[in-house]
Amino acid sequence: MPDTVNQAGPAYGIRERIGFWLRNDATRLLFPSVCLACGEPGVDGLDLCADCLAALPWQPPSCIRCALPLRIPTGDDTCAACMLDPPPLAATRAACLYDAPLDRLLPRFKFHGDLAAGRLLSQLMARAFSGVPRPDALVPVPLHRARLRRRGYDQALELARPLAGALDIALRPDLLVRQRHTQPQSTLDAATRRENLVDAFVVPGTEPLPAHIALVDDVMTTGATLHAAAEALLDAGAARVDAWVCGRAL
Ligand SMILES: [Zn+2]
Ligand SMILES: [Zn+2]
């Protein structure tokens, strides 16, 4: 996959859209699906072969609040840490653990413009979340404008758009804005991550928010970004905010 998407700007112009389509959707009309992890023929309408599909690290029984796997499934679905210090997220759903092949597919999607990998990851999320309580709206965790310009596309929005379509949920990227250009979270420790995010998100509108919102993001690591985004929505009047992520890093 050429890396030209990252240099394309401004984001989401007609030329970028046609470029995405030619590199991604158009090739699907001509070629059968191929496993993005190993190159074998895809199965089940996915760009994954039977073996890689069977080996996916689907999320095991986990804490409802933070999506960390429960070591001893006791019937109680909240971990001790979340009981003591409840996070702002009412529920966190993860499709998979952030493990192979997600640890290769997600960076390909996020940093190298591989939208076919993004489409596959969104399909996995739709399968994982088809049975969970539906929110009133999906809100992708926004990128700051400057990072969007550099990257050329917003990975959370690209996951959320097909997911909203597949599950018939309203997609509302307009409800939340990233107003501060924060340092990449991956370069910081946990305490600095939280500090980095103070006032990073703002709800720009004045209309009442949907009561139940699910934030969509690619990976949850410490949860600091999702917590900051959830707090902004709760402060602005949302009654409940969940997180829906593709991969949960341990
Ligand atoms: Zn495969
Ligand atoms: Zn927990």
mmCIF file of C-alpha atoms and ligand atoms in Angstrom:
data_model
loop_
_atom_site.group_PDB
_atom_site.id
_atom_site.type_symbol
_atom_site.label_atom_id
_atom_site.label_comp_id
_atom_site.label_asym_id
_atom_site.label_seq_id
_atom_site.Cartn_x
_atom_site.Cartn_y
_atom_site.Cartn_z
ATOM 1 C CA MET A 1 0.000 0.000 0.000
ATOM 2 C CA PRO A 2 1.599 3.307 -1.002
ATOM 3 C CA ASP A 3 1.941 5.863 1.738
ATOM 4 C CA THR A 4 0.630 8.725 -0.359
ATOM 5 C CA VAL A 5 -2.595 9.009 1.651
ATOM 6 C CA ASN A 6 -0.618 10.506 4.515
ATOM 7 C CA GLN A 7 0.634 13.356 2.386
ATOM 8 C CA ALA A 8 -2.729 14.042 0.789
ATOM 9 C CA GLY A 9 -4.303 17.223 2.025
ATOM 10 C CA PRO A 10 -6.555 18.933 2.718
ATOM 11 C CA ALA A 11 -8.451 15.999 4.209
ATOM 12 C CA TYR A 12 -11.449 14.504 2.490
ATOM 13 C CA GLY A 13 -11.285 16.473 -0.746
ATOM 14 C CA ILE A 14 -12.770 14.866 -3.825
ATOM 15 C CA ARG A 15 -9.341 13.719 -5.071
ATOM 16 C CA GLU A 16 -8.559 11.935 -1.804
ATOM 17 C CA ARG A 17 -11.972 10.256 -1.861
ATOM 18 C CA ILE A 18 -11.463 9.012 -5.421
ATOM 19 C CA GLY A 19 -7.966 7.856 -4.455
ATOM 20 C CA PHE A 20 -9.307 5.911 -1.479
ATOM 21 C CA TRP A 21 -11.963 4.353 -3.678
ATOM 22 C CA LEU A 22 -9.513 3.313 -6.385
ATOM 23 C CA ARG A 23 -7.120 1.790 -3.871
ATOM 24 C CA ASN A 24 -9.757 0.092 -1.795
ATOM 25 C CA ASP A 25 -13.365 -0.401 -2.981
ATOM 26 C CA ALA A 26 -12.629 -0.532 -6.715
ATOM 27 C CA THR A 27 -10.181 -3.404 -6.311
ATOM 28 C CA ARG A 28 -12.891 -5.405 -4.539
ATOM 29 C CA LEU A 29 -15.000 -5.344 -7.682
ATOM 30 C CA LEU A 30 -12.181 -6.976 -9.636
ATOM 31 C CA PHE A 31 -10.520 -9.316 -7.156
ATOM 32 C CA PRO A 32 -11.945 -11.826 -4.668
ATOM 33 C CA SER A 33 -11.295 -11.179 -0.987
ATOM 34 C CA VAL A 34 -7.830 -12.027 0.290
ATOM 35 C CA CYS A 35 -6.751 -12.476 3.901
ATOM 36 C CA LEU A 36 -5.084 -9.245 5.002
ATOM 37 C CA ALA A 37 -3.083 -11.160 7.618
ATOM 38 C CA CYS A 38 -1.611 -13.945 5.462
ATOM 39 C CA GLY A 39 -2.725 -13.647 1.825
ATOM 40 C CA GLU A 40 -4.875 -16.815 1.651
ATOM 41 C CA PRO A 41 -8.386 -16.520 0.137
ATOM 42 C CA GLY A 42 -10.880 -14.706 2.381
ATOM 43 C CA VAL A 43 -14.029 -16.355 3.756
ATOM 44 C CA ASP A 44 -17.398 -15.279 5.116
ATOM 45 C CA GLY A 45 -17.417 -11.935 3.281
ATOM 46 C CA LEU A 46 -14.280 -10.833 5.142
ATOM 47 C CA ASP A 47 -10.708 -10.107 4.095
ATOM 48 C CA LEU A 48 -9.600 -12.902 6.437
ATOM 49 C CA CYS A 49 -8.981 -16.592 5.708
ATOM 50 C CA ALA A 50 -10.689 -19.352 7.694
ATOM 51 C CA ASP A 51 -7.599 -19.990 9.847
ATOM 52 C CA CYS A 52 -6.987 -16.327 10.707
ATOM 53 C CA LEU A 53 -10.716 -15.824 11.410
ATOM 54 C CA ALA A 54 -10.718 -18.827 13.764
ATOM 55 C CA ALA A 55 -7.592 -17.516 15.521
ATOM 56 C CA LEU A 56 -8.881 -13.964 16.132
ATOM 57 C CA PRO A 57 -8.352 -12.837 19.745
ATOM 58 C CA TRP A 58 -12.039 -12.061 20.421
ATOM 59 C CA GLN A 59 -12.545 -10.296 23.736
ATOM 60 C CA PRO A 60 -12.842 -12.808 26.621
ATOM 61 C CA PRO A 61 -15.271 -12.231 29.563
ATOM 62 C CA SER A 62 -14.261 -8.786 30.783
ATOM 63 C CA CYS A 63 -15.131 -5.977 33.178
ATOM 64 C CA ILE A 64 -18.176 -4.139 31.816
ATOM 65 C CA ARG A 65 -16.704 -0.750 32.756
ATOM 66 C CA CYS A 66 -13.091 -1.005 31.520
ATOM 67 C CA ALA A 67 -13.028 -4.119 29.277
ATOM 68 C CA LEU A 68 -10.063 -5.670 31.049
ATOM 69 C CA PRO A 69 -10.412 -9.461 31.099
ATOM 70 C CA LEU A 70 -11.725 -10.804 34.428
ATOM 71 C CA ARG A 71 -9.237 -13.266 35.822
ATOM 72 C CA ILE A 72 -11.827 -15.091 37.891
ATOM 73 C CA PRO A 73 -15.282 -14.840 36.294
ATOM 74 C CA THR A 74 -17.307 -14.597 39.520
ATOM 75 C CA GLY A 75 -20.607 -13.605 37.967
ATOM 76 C CA ASP A 76 -19.887 -10.018 38.939
ATOM 77 C CA ASP A 77 -19.029 -8.153 35.778
ATOM 78 C CA THR A 78 -17.209 -5.173 37.318
ATOM 79 C CA CYS A 79 -13.547 -5.451 38.316
ATOM 80 C CA ALA A 80 -12.329 -4.361 41.752
ATOM 81 C CA ALA A 81 -10.540 -1.289 40.357
ATOM 82 C CA CYS A 82 -13.731 -0.009 38.691
ATOM 83 C CA MET A 83 -15.770 -0.712 41.867
ATOM 84 C CA LEU A 84 -13.358 1.437 43.893
ATOM 85 C CA ASP A 85 -12.961 4.215 41.346
ATOM 86 C CA PRO A 86 -15.755 4.072 38.740
ATOM 87 C CA PRO A 87 -14.686 5.458 35.348
ATOM 88 C CA PRO A 88 -16.922 7.927 33.465
ATOM 89 C CA LEU A 89 -17.735 5.214 30.916
ATOM 90 C CA ALA A 90 -20.847 3.214 31.829
ATOM 91 C CA ALA A 91 -19.641 0.362 29.610
ATOM 92 C CA THR A 92 -16.611 -0.390 27.461
ATOM 93 C CA ARG A 93 -16.966 -2.915 24.642
ATOM 94 C CA ALA A 94 -13.912 -4.234 22.845
ATOM 95 C CA ALA A 95 -14.194 -6.486 19.794
ATOM 96 C CA CYS A 96 -10.806 -8.120 20.368
ATOM 97 C CA LEU A 97 -7.739 -8.003 22.518
ATOM 98 C CA TYR A 98 -4.989 -5.903 20.931
ATOM 99 C CA ASP A 99 -3.008 -8.940 19.902
ATOM 100 C CA ALA A 100 -2.043 -10.622 16.598
ATOM 101 C CA PRO A 101 -3.260 -9.957 13.928
ATOM 102 C CA LEU A 102 -4.772 -6.667 15.225
ATOM 103 C CA ASP A 103 -1.361 -5.384 16.272
ATOM 104 C CA ARG A 104 -0.390 -5.443 12.590
ATOM 105 C CA LEU A 105 -3.720 -4.555 10.967
ATOM 106 C CA LEU A 106 -4.486 -1.528 13.140
ATOM 107 C CA PRO A 107 -1.136 0.259 12.571
ATOM 108 C CA ARG A 108 -1.440 -0.460 8.840
ATOM 109 C CA PHE A 109 -4.840 1.210 8.891
ATOM 110 C CA LYS A 110 -3.916 4.055 11.225
ATOM 111 C CA PHE A 111 -0.520 5.102 9.932
ATOM 112 C CA HIS A 112 -0.208 3.720 6.402
ATOM 113 C CA GLY A 113 -3.546 4.496 4.775
ATOM 114 C CA ASP A 114 -4.637 0.854 4.438
ATOM 115 C CA LEU A 115 -8.387 1.441 4.390
ATOM 116 C CA ALA A 116 -9.059 -2.194 3.514
ATOM 117 C CA ALA A 117 -7.675 -3.102 6.949
ATOM 118 C CA GLY A 118 -9.937 -0.416 8.450
ATOM 119 C CA ARG A 119 -12.982 -1.868 6.709
ATOM 120 C CA LEU A 120 -12.168 -5.348 8.039
ATOM 121 C CA LEU A 121 -11.699 -4.017 11.595
ATOM 122 C CA SER A 122 -15.032 -2.207 11.401
ATOM 123 C CA GLN A 123 -16.700 -5.437 10.222
ATOM 124 C CA LEU A 124 -15.241 -7.269 13.228
ATOM 125 C CA MET A 125 -16.642 -4.563 15.522
ATOM 126 C CA ALA A 126 -20.091 -4.884 13.899
ATOM 127 C CA ARG A 127 -20.050 -8.650 14.523
ATOM 128 C CA ALA A 128 -18.866 -8.274 18.113
ATOM 129 C CA PHE A 129 -21.376 -5.534 19.025
ATOM 130 C CA SER A 130 -24.472 -6.735 17.158
ATOM 131 C CA GLY A 131 -26.038 -8.065 20.382
ATOM 132 C CA VAL A 132 -25.141 -5.315 22.863
ATOM 133 C CA PRO A 133 -27.563 -2.520 23.930
ATOM 134 C CA ARG A 134 -27.731 0.102 21.153
ATOM 135 C CA PRO A 135 -26.781 3.676 21.954
ATOM 136 C CA ASP A 136 -28.713 6.578 20.416
ATOM 137 C CA ALA A 137 -25.604 7.780 18.578
ATOM 138 C CA LEU A 138 -22.025 6.805 17.727
ATOM 139 C CA VAL A 139 -19.441 9.563 18.189
ATOM 140 C CA PRO A 140 -15.939 8.852 16.860
ATOM 141 C CA VAL A 141 -13.178 10.172 19.129
ATOM 142 C CA PRO A 142 -12.110 13.220 17.095
ATOM 143 C CA LEU A 143 -8.626 14.005 15.863
ATOM 144 C CA HIS A 144 -7.318 17.537 16.108
ATOM 145 C CA ARG A 145 -7.508 19.388 12.768
ATOM 146 C CA ALA A 146 -3.721 19.558 12.496
ATOM 147 C CA ARG A 147 -3.314 15.795 12.849
ATOM 148 C CA LEU A 148 -6.197 15.171 10.462
ATOM 149 C CA ARG A 149 -4.460 17.349 7.869
ATOM 150 C CA ARG A 150 -1.211 15.408 8.284
ATOM 151 C CA ARG A 151 -2.798 11.955 8.207
ATOM 152 C CA GLY A 152 -5.417 12.712 5.577
ATOM 153 C CA TYR A 153 -8.206 10.728 7.241
ATOM 154 C CA ASP A 154 -9.658 10.156 10.697
ATOM 155 C CA GLN A 155 -9.265 6.524 11.726
ATOM 156 C CA ALA A 156 -12.017 6.573 14.378
ATOM 157 C CA LEU A 157 -14.463 8.082 11.889
ATOM 158 C CA GLU A 158 -13.497 5.492 9.261
ATOM 159 C CA LEU A 159 -14.265 2.724 11.783
ATOM 160 C CA ALA A 160 -17.479 4.348 13.015
ATOM 161 C CA ARG A 161 -19.031 5.131 9.620
ATOM 162 C CA PRO A 162 -19.496 1.528 8.357
ATOM 163 C CA LEU A 163 -20.267 0.381 11.908
ATOM 164 C CA ALA A 164 -23.121 2.905 12.190
ATOM 165 C CA GLY A 165 -24.417 1.722 8.822
ATOM 166 C CA ALA A 166 -24.188 -1.979 9.691
ATOM 167 C CA LEU A 167 -25.966 -1.589 13.051
ATOM 168 C CA ASP A 168 -28.332 1.213 11.961
ATOM 169 C CA ILE A 169 -27.203 3.720 14.597
ATOM 170 C CA ALA A 170 -26.958 7.495 14.037
ATOM 171 C CA LEU A 171 -23.379 8.647 13.347
ATOM 172 C CA ARG A 172 -22.692 12.032 14.988
ATOM 173 C CA PRO A 173 -19.073 13.154 14.506
ATOM 174 C CA ASP A 174 -20.351 16.741 14.890
ATOM 175 C CA LEU A 175 -21.084 16.361 18.621
ATOM 176 C CA LEU A 176 -17.480 16.439 19.848
ATOM 177 C CA VAL A 177 -14.418 18.466 18.812
ATOM 178 C CA ARG A 178 -10.779 18.178 19.799
ATOM 179 C CA GLN A 179 -9.822 21.752 20.556
ATOM 180 C CA ARG A 180 -6.279 21.291 21.847
ATOM 181 C CA HIS A 181 -3.523 19.715 19.820
ATOM 182 C CA THR A 182 -2.265 17.182 22.374
ATOM 183 C CA GLN A 183 0.945 15.200 22.176
ATOM 184 C CA PRO A 184 0.523 11.654 20.875
ATOM 185 C CA GLN A 185 -0.665 9.634 23.879
ATOM 186 C CA SER A 186 1.595 6.709 22.981
ATOM 187 C CA THR A 187 4.653 8.788 23.917
ATOM 188 C CA LEU A 188 3.475 9.552 27.478
ATOM 189 C CA ASP A 189 3.135 7.766 30.820
ATOM 190 C CA ALA A 190 -0.280 7.388 32.492
ATOM 191 C CA ALA A 191 -0.161 10.510 34.693
ATOM 192 C CA THR A 192 1.070 12.730 31.858
ATOM 193 C CA ARG A 193 -1.587 11.236 29.570
ATOM 194 C CA ARG A 194 -4.341 12.511 31.862
ATOM 195 C CA GLU A 195 -2.742 15.957 32.179
ATOM 196 C CA ASN A 196 -2.219 16.100 28.420
ATOM 197 C CA LEU A 197 -5.975 15.709 27.925
ATOM 198 C CA VAL A 198 -7.389 18.333 30.300
ATOM 199 C CA ASP A 199 -9.890 20.360 28.238
ATOM 200 C CA ALA A 200 -8.800 18.587 25.061
ATOM 201 C CA PHE A 201 -12.412 17.900 24.043
ATOM 202 C CA VAL A 202 -15.351 20.267 23.753
ATOM 203 C CA VAL A 203 -18.999 19.875 22.770
ATOM 204 C CA PRO A 204 -19.490 22.654 20.219
ATOM 205 C CA GLY A 205 -23.285 22.571 19.821
ATOM 206 C CA THR A 206 -26.045 23.907 22.047
ATOM 207 C CA GLU A 207 -28.754 21.365 21.121
ATOM 208 C CA PRO A 208 -29.527 18.680 23.741
ATOM 209 C CA LEU A 209 -27.238 15.659 23.335
ATOM 210 C CA PRO A 210 -28.623 12.176 22.681
ATOM 211 C CA ALA A 211 -29.145 10.483 26.052
ATOM 212 C CA HIS A 212 -26.975 7.421 25.340
ATOM 213 C CA ILE A 213 -23.789 7.882 23.321
ATOM 214 C CA ALA A 214 -21.092 5.354 22.409
ATOM 215 C CA LEU A 215 -17.660 6.767 21.643
ATOM 216 C CA VAL A 216 -15.799 4.861 18.918
ATOM 217 C CA ASP A 217 -12.027 4.494 18.846
ATOM 218 C CA ASP A 218 -9.474 2.070 17.452
ATOM 219 C CA VAL A 219 -7.584 0.995 20.574
ATOM 220 C CA MET A 220 -8.068 1.522 24.300
ATOM 221 C CA THR A 221 -4.861 1.445 26.326
ATOM 222 C CA THR A 222 -5.116 3.350 29.626
ATOM 223 C CA GLY A 223 -8.512 4.771 28.649
ATOM 224 C CA ALA A 224 -7.356 8.346 29.353
ATOM 225 C CA THR A 225 -8.447 9.664 25.944
ATOM 226 C CA LEU A 226 -11.846 7.953 26.095
ATOM 227 C CA HIS A 227 -12.391 9.104 29.678
ATOM 228 C CA ALA A 228 -11.641 12.732 28.754
ATOM 229 C CA ALA A 229 -14.005 12.537 25.767
ATOM 230 C CA ALA A 230 -16.722 10.897 27.906
ATOM 231 C CA GLU A 231 -16.395 13.563 30.593
ATOM 232 C CA ALA A 232 -16.870 16.325 28.027
ATOM 233 C CA LEU A 233 -20.088 14.657 26.772
ATOM 234 C CA LEU A 234 -21.393 13.989 30.299
ATOM 235 C CA ASP A 235 -20.647 17.585 31.348
ATOM 236 C CA ALA A 236 -22.630 18.749 28.307
ATOM 237 C CA GLY A 237 -25.679 16.728 29.367
ATOM 238 C CA ALA A 238 -25.386 13.192 27.952
ATOM 239 C CA ALA A 239 -26.985 10.755 30.401
ATOM 240 C CA ARG A 240 -24.763 7.799 29.564
ATOM 241 C CA VAL A 241 -21.536 7.360 27.587
ATOM 242 C CA ASP A 242 -20.064 3.997 26.559
ATOM 243 C CA ALA A 243 -16.927 3.201 24.582
ATOM 244 C CA TRP A 244 -16.777 0.868 21.617
ATOM 245 C CA VAL A 245 -13.230 0.014 20.566
ATOM 246 C CA CYS A 246 -11.722 -2.435 18.148
ATOM 247 C CA GLY A 247 -8.782 -3.543 20.307
ATOM 248 C CA ARG A 248 -8.204 -3.563 24.083
ATOM 249 C CA ALA A 249 -4.536 -3.321 24.984
ATOM 250 C CA LEU A 250 -3.557 -4.920 28.285
HETATM 251 ZN ZN ZN B 1 -5.086 -15.630 6.939
HETATM 252 ZN ZN ZN B 2 -12.894 -2.586 35.302
#
